[in-house]
PDB file of C-alpha atoms in Angstrom:
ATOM      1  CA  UNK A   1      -1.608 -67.403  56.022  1.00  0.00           C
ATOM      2  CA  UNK A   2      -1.354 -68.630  52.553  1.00  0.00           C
ATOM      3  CA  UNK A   3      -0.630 -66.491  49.667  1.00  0.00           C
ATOM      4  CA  UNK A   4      -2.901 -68.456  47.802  1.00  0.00           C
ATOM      5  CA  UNK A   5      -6.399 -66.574  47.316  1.00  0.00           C
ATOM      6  CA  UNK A   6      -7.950 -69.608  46.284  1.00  0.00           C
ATOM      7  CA  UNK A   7      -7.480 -71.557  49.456  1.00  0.00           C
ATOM      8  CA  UNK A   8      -9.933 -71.471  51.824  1.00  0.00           C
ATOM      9  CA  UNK A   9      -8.665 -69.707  55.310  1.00  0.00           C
ATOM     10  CA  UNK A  10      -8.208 -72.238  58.330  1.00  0.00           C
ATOM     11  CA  UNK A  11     -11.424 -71.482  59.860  1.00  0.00           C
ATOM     12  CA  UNK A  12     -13.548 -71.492  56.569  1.00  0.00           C
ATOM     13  CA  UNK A  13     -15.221 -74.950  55.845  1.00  0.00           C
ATOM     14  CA  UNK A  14     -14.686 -76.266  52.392  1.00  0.00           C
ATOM     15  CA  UNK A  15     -18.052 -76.379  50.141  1.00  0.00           C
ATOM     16  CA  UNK A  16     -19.422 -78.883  50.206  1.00  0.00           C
ATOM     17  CA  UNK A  17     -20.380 -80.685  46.112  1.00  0.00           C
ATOM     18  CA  UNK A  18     -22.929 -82.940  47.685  1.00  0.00           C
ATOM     19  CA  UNK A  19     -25.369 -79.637  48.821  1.00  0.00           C
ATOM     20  CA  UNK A  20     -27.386 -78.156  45.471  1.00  0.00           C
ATOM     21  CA  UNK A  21     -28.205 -74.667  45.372  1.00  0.00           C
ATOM     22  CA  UNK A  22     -32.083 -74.525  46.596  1.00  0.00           C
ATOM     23  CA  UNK A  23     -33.614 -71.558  45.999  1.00  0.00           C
ATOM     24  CA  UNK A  24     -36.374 -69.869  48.563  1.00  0.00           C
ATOM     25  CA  UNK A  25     -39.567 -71.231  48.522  1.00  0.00           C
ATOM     26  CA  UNK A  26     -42.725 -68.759  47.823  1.00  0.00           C
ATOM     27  CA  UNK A  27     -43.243 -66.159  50.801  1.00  0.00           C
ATOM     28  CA  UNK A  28     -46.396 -66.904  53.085  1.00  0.00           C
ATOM     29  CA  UNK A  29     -49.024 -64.145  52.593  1.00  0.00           C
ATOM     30  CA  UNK A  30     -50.890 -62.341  54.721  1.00  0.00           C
ATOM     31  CA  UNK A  31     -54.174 -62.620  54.905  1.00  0.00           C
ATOM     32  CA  UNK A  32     -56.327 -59.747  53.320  1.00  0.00           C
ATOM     33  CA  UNK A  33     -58.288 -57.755  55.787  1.00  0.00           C
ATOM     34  CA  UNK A  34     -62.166 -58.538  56.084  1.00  0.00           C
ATOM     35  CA  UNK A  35     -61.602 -62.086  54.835  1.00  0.00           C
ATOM     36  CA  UNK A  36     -62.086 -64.184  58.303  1.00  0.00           C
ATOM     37  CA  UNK A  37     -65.499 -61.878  58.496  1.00  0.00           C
ATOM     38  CA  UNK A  38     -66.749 -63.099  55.029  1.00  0.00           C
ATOM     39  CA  UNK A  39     -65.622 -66.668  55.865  1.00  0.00           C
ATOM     40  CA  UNK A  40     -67.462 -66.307  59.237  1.00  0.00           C
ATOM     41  CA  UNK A  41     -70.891 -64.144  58.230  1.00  0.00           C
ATOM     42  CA  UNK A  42     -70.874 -66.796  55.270  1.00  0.00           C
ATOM     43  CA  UNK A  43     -70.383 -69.474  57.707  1.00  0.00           C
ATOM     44  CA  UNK A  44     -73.602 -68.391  59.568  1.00  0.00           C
ATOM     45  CA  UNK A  45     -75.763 -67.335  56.672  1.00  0.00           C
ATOM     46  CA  UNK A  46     -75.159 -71.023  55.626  1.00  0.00           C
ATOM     47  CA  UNK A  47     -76.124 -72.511  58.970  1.00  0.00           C
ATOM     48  CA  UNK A  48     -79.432 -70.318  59.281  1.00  0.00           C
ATOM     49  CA  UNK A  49     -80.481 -71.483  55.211  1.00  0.00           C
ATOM     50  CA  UNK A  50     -80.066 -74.983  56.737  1.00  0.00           C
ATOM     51  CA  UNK A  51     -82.659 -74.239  59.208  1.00  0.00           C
ATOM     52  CA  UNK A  52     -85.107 -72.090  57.308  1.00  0.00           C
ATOM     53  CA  UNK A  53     -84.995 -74.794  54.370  1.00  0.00           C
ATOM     54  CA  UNK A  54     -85.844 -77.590  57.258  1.00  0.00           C
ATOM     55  CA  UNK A  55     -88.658 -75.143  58.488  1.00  0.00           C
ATOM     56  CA  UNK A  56     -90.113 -74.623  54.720  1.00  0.00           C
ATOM     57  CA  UNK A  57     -89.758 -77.870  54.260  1.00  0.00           C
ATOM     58  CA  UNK A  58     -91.553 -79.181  57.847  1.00  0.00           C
ATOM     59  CA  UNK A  59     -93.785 -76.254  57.978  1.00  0.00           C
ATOM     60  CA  UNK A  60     -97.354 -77.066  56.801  1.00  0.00           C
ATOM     61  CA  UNK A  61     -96.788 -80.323  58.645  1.00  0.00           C
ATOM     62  CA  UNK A  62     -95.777 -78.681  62.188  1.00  0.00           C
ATOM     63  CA  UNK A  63     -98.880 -76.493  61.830  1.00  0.00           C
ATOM     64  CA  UNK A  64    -100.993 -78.862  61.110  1.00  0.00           C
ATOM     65  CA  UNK A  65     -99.913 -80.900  64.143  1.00  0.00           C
ATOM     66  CA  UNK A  66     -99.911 -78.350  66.285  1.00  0.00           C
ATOM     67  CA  UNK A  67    -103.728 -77.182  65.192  1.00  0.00           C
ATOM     68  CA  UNK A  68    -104.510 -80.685  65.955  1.00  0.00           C
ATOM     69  CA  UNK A  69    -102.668 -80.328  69.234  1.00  0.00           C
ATOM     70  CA  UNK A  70    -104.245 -77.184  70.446  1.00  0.00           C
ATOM     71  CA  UNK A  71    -107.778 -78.064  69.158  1.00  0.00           C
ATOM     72  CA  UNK A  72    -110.870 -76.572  68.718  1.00  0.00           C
ATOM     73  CA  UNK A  73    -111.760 -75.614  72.582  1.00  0.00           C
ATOM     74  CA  UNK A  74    -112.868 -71.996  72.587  1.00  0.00           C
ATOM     75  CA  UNK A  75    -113.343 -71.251  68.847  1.00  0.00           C
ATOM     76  CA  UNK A  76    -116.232 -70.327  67.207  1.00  0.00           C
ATOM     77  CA  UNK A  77    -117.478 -71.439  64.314  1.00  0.00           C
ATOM     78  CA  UNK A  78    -116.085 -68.693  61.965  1.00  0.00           C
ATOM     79  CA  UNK A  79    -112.476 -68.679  63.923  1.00  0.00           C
ATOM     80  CA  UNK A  80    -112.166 -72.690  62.834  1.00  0.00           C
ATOM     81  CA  UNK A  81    -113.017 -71.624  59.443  1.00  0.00           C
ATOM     82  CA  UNK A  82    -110.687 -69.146  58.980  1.00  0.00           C
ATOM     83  CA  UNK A  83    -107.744 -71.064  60.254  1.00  0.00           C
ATOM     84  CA  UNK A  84    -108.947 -74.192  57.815  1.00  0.00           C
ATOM     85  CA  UNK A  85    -108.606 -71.622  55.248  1.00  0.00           C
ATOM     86  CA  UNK A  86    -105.221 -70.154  56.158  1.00  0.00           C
ATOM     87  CA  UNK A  87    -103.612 -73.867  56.460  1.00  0.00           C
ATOM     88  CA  UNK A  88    -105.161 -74.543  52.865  1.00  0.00           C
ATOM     89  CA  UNK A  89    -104.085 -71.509  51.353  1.00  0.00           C
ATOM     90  CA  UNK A  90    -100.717 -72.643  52.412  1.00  0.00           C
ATOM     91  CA  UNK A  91    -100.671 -76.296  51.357  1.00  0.00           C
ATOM     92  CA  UNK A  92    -101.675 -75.021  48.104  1.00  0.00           C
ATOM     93  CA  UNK A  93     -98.178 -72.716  47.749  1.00  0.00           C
ATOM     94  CA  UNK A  94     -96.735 -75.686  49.418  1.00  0.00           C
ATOM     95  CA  UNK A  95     -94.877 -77.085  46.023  1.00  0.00           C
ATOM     96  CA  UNK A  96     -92.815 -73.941  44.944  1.00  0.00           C
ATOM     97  CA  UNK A  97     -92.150 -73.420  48.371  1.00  0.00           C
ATOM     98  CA  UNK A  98     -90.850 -76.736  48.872  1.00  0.00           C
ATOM     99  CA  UNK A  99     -88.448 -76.119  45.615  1.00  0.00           C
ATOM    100  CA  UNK A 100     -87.131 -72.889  46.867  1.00  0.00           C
ATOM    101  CA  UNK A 101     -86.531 -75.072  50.135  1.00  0.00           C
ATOM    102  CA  UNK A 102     -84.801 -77.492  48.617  1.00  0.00           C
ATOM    103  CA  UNK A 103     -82.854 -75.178  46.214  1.00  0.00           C
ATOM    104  CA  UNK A 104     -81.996 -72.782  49.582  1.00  0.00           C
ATOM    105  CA  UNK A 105     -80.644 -76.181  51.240  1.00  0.00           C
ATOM    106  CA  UNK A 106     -78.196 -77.006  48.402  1.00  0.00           C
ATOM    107  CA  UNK A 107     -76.867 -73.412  48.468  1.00  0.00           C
ATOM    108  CA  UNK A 108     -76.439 -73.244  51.744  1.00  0.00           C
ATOM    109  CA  UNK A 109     -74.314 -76.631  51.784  1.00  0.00           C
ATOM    110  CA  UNK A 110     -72.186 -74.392  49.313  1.00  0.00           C
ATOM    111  CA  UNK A 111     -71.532 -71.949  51.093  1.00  0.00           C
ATOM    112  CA  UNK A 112     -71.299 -73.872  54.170  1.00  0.00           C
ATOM    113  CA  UNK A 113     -68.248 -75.676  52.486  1.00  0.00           C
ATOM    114  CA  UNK A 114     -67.054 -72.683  50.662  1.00  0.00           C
ATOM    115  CA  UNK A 115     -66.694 -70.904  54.021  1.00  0.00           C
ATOM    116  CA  UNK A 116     -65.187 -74.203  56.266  1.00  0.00           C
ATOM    117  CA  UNK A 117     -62.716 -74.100  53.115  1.00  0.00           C
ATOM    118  CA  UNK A 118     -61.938 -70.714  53.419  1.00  0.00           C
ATOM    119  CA  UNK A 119     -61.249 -70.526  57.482  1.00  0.00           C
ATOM    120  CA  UNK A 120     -58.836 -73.790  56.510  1.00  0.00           C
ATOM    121  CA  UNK A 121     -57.277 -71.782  53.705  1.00  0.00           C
ATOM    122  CA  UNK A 122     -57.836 -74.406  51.162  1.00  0.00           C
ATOM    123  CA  UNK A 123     -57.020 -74.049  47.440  1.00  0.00           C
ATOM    124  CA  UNK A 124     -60.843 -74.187  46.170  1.00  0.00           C
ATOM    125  CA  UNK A 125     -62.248 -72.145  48.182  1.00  0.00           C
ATOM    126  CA  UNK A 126     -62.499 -69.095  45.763  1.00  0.00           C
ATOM    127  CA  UNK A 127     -63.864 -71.267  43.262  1.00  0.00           C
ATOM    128  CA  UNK A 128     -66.404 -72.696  45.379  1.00  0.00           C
ATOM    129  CA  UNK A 129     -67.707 -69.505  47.155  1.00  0.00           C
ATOM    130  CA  UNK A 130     -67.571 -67.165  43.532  1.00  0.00           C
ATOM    131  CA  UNK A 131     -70.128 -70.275  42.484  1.00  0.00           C
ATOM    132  CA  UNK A 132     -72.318 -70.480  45.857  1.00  0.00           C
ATOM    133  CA  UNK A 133     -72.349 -66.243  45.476  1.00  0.00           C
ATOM    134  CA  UNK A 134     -73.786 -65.718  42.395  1.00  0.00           C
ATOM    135  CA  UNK A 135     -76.234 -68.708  42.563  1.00  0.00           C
ATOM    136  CA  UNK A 136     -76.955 -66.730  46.054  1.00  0.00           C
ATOM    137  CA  UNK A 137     -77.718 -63.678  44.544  1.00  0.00           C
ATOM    138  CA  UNK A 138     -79.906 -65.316  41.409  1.00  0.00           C
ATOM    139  CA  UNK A 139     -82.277 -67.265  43.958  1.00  0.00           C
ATOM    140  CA  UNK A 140     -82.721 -64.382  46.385  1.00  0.00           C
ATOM    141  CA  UNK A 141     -83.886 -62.071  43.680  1.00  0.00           C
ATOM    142  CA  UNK A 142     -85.916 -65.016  42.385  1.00  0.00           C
ATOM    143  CA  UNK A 143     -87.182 -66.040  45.757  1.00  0.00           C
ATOM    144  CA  UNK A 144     -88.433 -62.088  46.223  1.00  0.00           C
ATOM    145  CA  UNK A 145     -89.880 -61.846  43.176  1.00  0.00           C
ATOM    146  CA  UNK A 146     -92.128 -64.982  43.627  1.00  0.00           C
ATOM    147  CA  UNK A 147     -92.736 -63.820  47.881  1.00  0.00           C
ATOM    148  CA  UNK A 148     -93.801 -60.180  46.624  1.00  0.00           C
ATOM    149  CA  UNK A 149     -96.045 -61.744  44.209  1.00  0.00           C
ATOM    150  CA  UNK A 150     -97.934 -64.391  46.511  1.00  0.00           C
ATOM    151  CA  UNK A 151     -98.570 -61.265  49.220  1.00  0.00           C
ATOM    152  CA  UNK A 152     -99.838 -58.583  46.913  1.00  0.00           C
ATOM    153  CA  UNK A 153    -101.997 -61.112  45.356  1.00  0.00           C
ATOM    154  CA  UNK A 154    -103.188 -62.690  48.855  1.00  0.00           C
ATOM    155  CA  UNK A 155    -102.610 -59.794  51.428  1.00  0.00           C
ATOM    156  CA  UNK A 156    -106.103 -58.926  51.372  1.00  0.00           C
ATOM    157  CA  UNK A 157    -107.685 -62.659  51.717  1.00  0.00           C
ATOM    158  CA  UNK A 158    -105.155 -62.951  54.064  1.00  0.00           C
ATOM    159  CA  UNK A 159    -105.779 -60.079  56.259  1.00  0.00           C
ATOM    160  CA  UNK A 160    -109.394 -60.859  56.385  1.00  0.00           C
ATOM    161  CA  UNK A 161    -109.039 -64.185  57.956  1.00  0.00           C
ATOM    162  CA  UNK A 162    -106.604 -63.289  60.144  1.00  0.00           C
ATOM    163  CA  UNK A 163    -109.255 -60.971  61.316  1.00  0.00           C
ATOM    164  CA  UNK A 164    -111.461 -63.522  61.808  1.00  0.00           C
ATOM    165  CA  UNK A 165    -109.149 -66.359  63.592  1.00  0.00           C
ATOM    166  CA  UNK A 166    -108.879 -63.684  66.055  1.00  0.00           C
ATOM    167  CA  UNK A 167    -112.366 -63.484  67.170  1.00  0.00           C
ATOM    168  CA  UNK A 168    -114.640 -60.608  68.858  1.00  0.00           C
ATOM    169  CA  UNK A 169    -110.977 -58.999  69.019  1.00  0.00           C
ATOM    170  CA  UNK A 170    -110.313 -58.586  65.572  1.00  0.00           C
ATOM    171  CA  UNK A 171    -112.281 -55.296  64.705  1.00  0.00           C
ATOM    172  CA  UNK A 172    -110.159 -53.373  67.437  1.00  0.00           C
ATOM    173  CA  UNK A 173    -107.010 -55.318  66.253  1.00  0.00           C
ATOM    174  CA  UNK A 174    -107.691 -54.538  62.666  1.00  0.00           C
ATOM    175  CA  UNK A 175    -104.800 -51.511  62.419  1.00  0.00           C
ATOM    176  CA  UNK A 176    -102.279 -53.898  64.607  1.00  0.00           C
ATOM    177  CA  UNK A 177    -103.121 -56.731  62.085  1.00  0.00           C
ATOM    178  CA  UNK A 178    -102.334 -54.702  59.161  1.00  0.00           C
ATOM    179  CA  UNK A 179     -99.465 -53.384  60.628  1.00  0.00           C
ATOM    180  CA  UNK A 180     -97.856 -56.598  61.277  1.00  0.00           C
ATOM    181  CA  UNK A 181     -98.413 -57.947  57.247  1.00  0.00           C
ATOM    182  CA  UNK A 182     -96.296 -54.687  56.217  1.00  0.00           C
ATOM    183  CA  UNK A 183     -93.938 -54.892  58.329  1.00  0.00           C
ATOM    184  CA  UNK A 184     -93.465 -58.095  57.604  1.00  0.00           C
ATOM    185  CA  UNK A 185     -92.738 -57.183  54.138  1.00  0.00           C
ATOM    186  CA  UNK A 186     -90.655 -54.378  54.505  1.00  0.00           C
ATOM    187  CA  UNK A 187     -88.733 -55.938  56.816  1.00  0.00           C
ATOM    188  CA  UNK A 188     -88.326 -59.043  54.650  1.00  0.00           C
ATOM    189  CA  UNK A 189     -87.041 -56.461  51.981  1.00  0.00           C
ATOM    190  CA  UNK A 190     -84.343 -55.118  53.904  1.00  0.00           C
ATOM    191  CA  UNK A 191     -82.945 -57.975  55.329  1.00  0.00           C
ATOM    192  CA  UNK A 192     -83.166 -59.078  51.707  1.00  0.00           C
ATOM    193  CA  UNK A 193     -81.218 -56.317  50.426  1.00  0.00           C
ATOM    194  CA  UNK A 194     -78.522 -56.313  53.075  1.00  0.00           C
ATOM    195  CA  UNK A 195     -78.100 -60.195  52.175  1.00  0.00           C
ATOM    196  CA  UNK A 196     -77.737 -58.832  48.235  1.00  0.00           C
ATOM    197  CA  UNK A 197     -75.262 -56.245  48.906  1.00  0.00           C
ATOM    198  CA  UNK A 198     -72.997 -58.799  51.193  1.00  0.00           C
ATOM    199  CA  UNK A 199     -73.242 -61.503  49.012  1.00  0.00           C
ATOM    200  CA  UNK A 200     -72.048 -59.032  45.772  1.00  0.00           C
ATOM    201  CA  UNK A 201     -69.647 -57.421  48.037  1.00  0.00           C
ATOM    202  CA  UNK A 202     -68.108 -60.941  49.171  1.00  0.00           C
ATOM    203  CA  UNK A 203     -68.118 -62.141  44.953  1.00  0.00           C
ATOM    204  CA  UNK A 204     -66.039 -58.958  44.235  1.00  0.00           C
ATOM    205  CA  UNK A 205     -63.507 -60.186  47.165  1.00  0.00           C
ATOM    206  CA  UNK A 206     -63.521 -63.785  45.940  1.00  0.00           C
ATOM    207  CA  UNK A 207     -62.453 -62.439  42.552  1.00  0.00           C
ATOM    208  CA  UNK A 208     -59.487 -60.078  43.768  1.00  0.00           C
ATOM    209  CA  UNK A 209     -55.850 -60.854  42.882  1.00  0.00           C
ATOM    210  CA  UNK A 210     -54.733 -60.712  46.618  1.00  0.00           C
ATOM    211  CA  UNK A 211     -57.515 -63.153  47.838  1.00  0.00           C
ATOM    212  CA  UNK A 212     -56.566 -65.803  44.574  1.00  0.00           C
ATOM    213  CA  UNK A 213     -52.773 -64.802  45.469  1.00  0.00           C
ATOM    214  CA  UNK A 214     -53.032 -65.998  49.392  1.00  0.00           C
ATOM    215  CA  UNK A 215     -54.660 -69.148  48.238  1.00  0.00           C
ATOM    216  CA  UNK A 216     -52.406 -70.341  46.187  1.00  0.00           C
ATOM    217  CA  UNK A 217     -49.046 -69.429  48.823  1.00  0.00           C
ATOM    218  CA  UNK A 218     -49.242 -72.346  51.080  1.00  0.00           C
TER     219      UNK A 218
END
C-alpha cells in the first residue's frame, strides 16, 4: 500500500471528470387523504348535471310527446284540461329553465374536466376545480332561490290541477297529493344542502398547501 493518502487504493475507481454532480430531483408526494373521493363524487356529480341539463332541456318536449302518445282515451273533460294547463304552465317557465340548463351543462363540463384532471394528477387541476366550485355553489343558491320562488307562488294552482288530472280519485288522494309537493321540496332542499356543504368542503381542499404541493411534484 502506498504511503501516499492521495492515491486512490487498488480497488477504488478513479473519479471520473466527465460525470457532474446532479443533485436529487423533488421527492414524489403522497397523495392527501380524501382526495380520490372528491375527484370521484365530483366525477359523478358532473355526469348526473349532464343528464339533468339534457332532461331540462328535452323536458317540455318529451311530455308533450308522450301526452300525444298516451292520448285522450279515458279522460274526462276536466282531466284533459287540467293536464293542458299543467304542460302550459310549464312551457311558460320553459326560458329560465332552459338557462339554468344550459348554465348547469357548462358547469358540469367543468367539473367533469376538473375531476378527469385530478384522477390523472395534472398540473391545472386545482385551478380548474377552485373555478367549477365556486361557480357551483353561486348557481345552486341561485337555482334554489328561483325553484322556491316558482313553487310557493304556484303550489296551490298546482295542487289543484293535479287534483283534477287525477279524476273521481282525487278528493280521497288530496292528503297523498299534498304530501308528495312537500316532500318534494324538502327533499330538494336537502339534497341541495348536502351538494353546498361538499362543494365548499371540496373548495377549502382545492386551496390547501398539501393538495397545490402534490400537484406540482411530478
Amino acid at each position: 500500500m502506498s504511503d501516499n493518502p492521495f492515491i486512490n487504493p487498488p480497488n477504488e475507481p478513479a473519479p471520473s471528470g466527465d460525470s457532474p454532480y446532479q443533485p436529487p430531483g423533488p421527492s414524489k408526494r403522497a397523495k392527501p387523504s380524501w382526495l380520490t373521493f372528491i375527484f370521484v363524487v365530483t366525477l359523478i356529480l358532473g355526469l348526473m348535471g349532464i343528464l339533468g341539463s339534457c332532461f331540462v332541456i328535452g323536458g317540455p318536449f318529451l311530455s308533450k310527446a308522450m301526452n300525444n302518445l298516451m292520448g285522450d282515451q279515458g279522460q274526462s273533460d276536466e282531466q284533459i284540461a287540467a293536464r293542458d294547463e299543467i304542460q302550459a304552465m310549464g312551457e311558460e317557465q320553459y326560458v329560465p329553465n332552459l338557462v339554468f340548463g344550459l348554465l348547469n351543462l357548462a358547469l358540469a363540463s367543468i367539473l367533469i374536466v376538473g375531476s378527469i384532471g385530478g384522477l390523472n394528477r395534472k398540473p391545472w387541476t386545482p385551478k380548474i376545480l377552485k373555478m367549477g366550485y365556486t361557480a357551483a355553489i353561486v348557481f345552486l343558491i341561485l337555482r334554489t332561490i328561483y325553484g322556491l320562488y316558482i313553487q310557493i307562488t304556484t303550489m296551490d294552482q298546482m295542487f289543484k290541477l293535479s287534483m283534477k288530472q287525477a279524476g273521481p280519485a282525487g278528493e280521497s288522494m288530496s292528503g297523498f297529493i299534498r304530501g308528495m309537493f312537500w316532500f318534494g321540496i324538502v327533499f330538494g332542499m336537502f339534497i341541495t344542502f348536502a351538494f353546498l356543504i361538499f362543494y365548499a368542503l371540496s373548495l377549502l381542499k382545492m386551496k390547501s398547501p398539501d393538495v397545490g404541493a402534490y400537484f406540482e411534484s411530478q
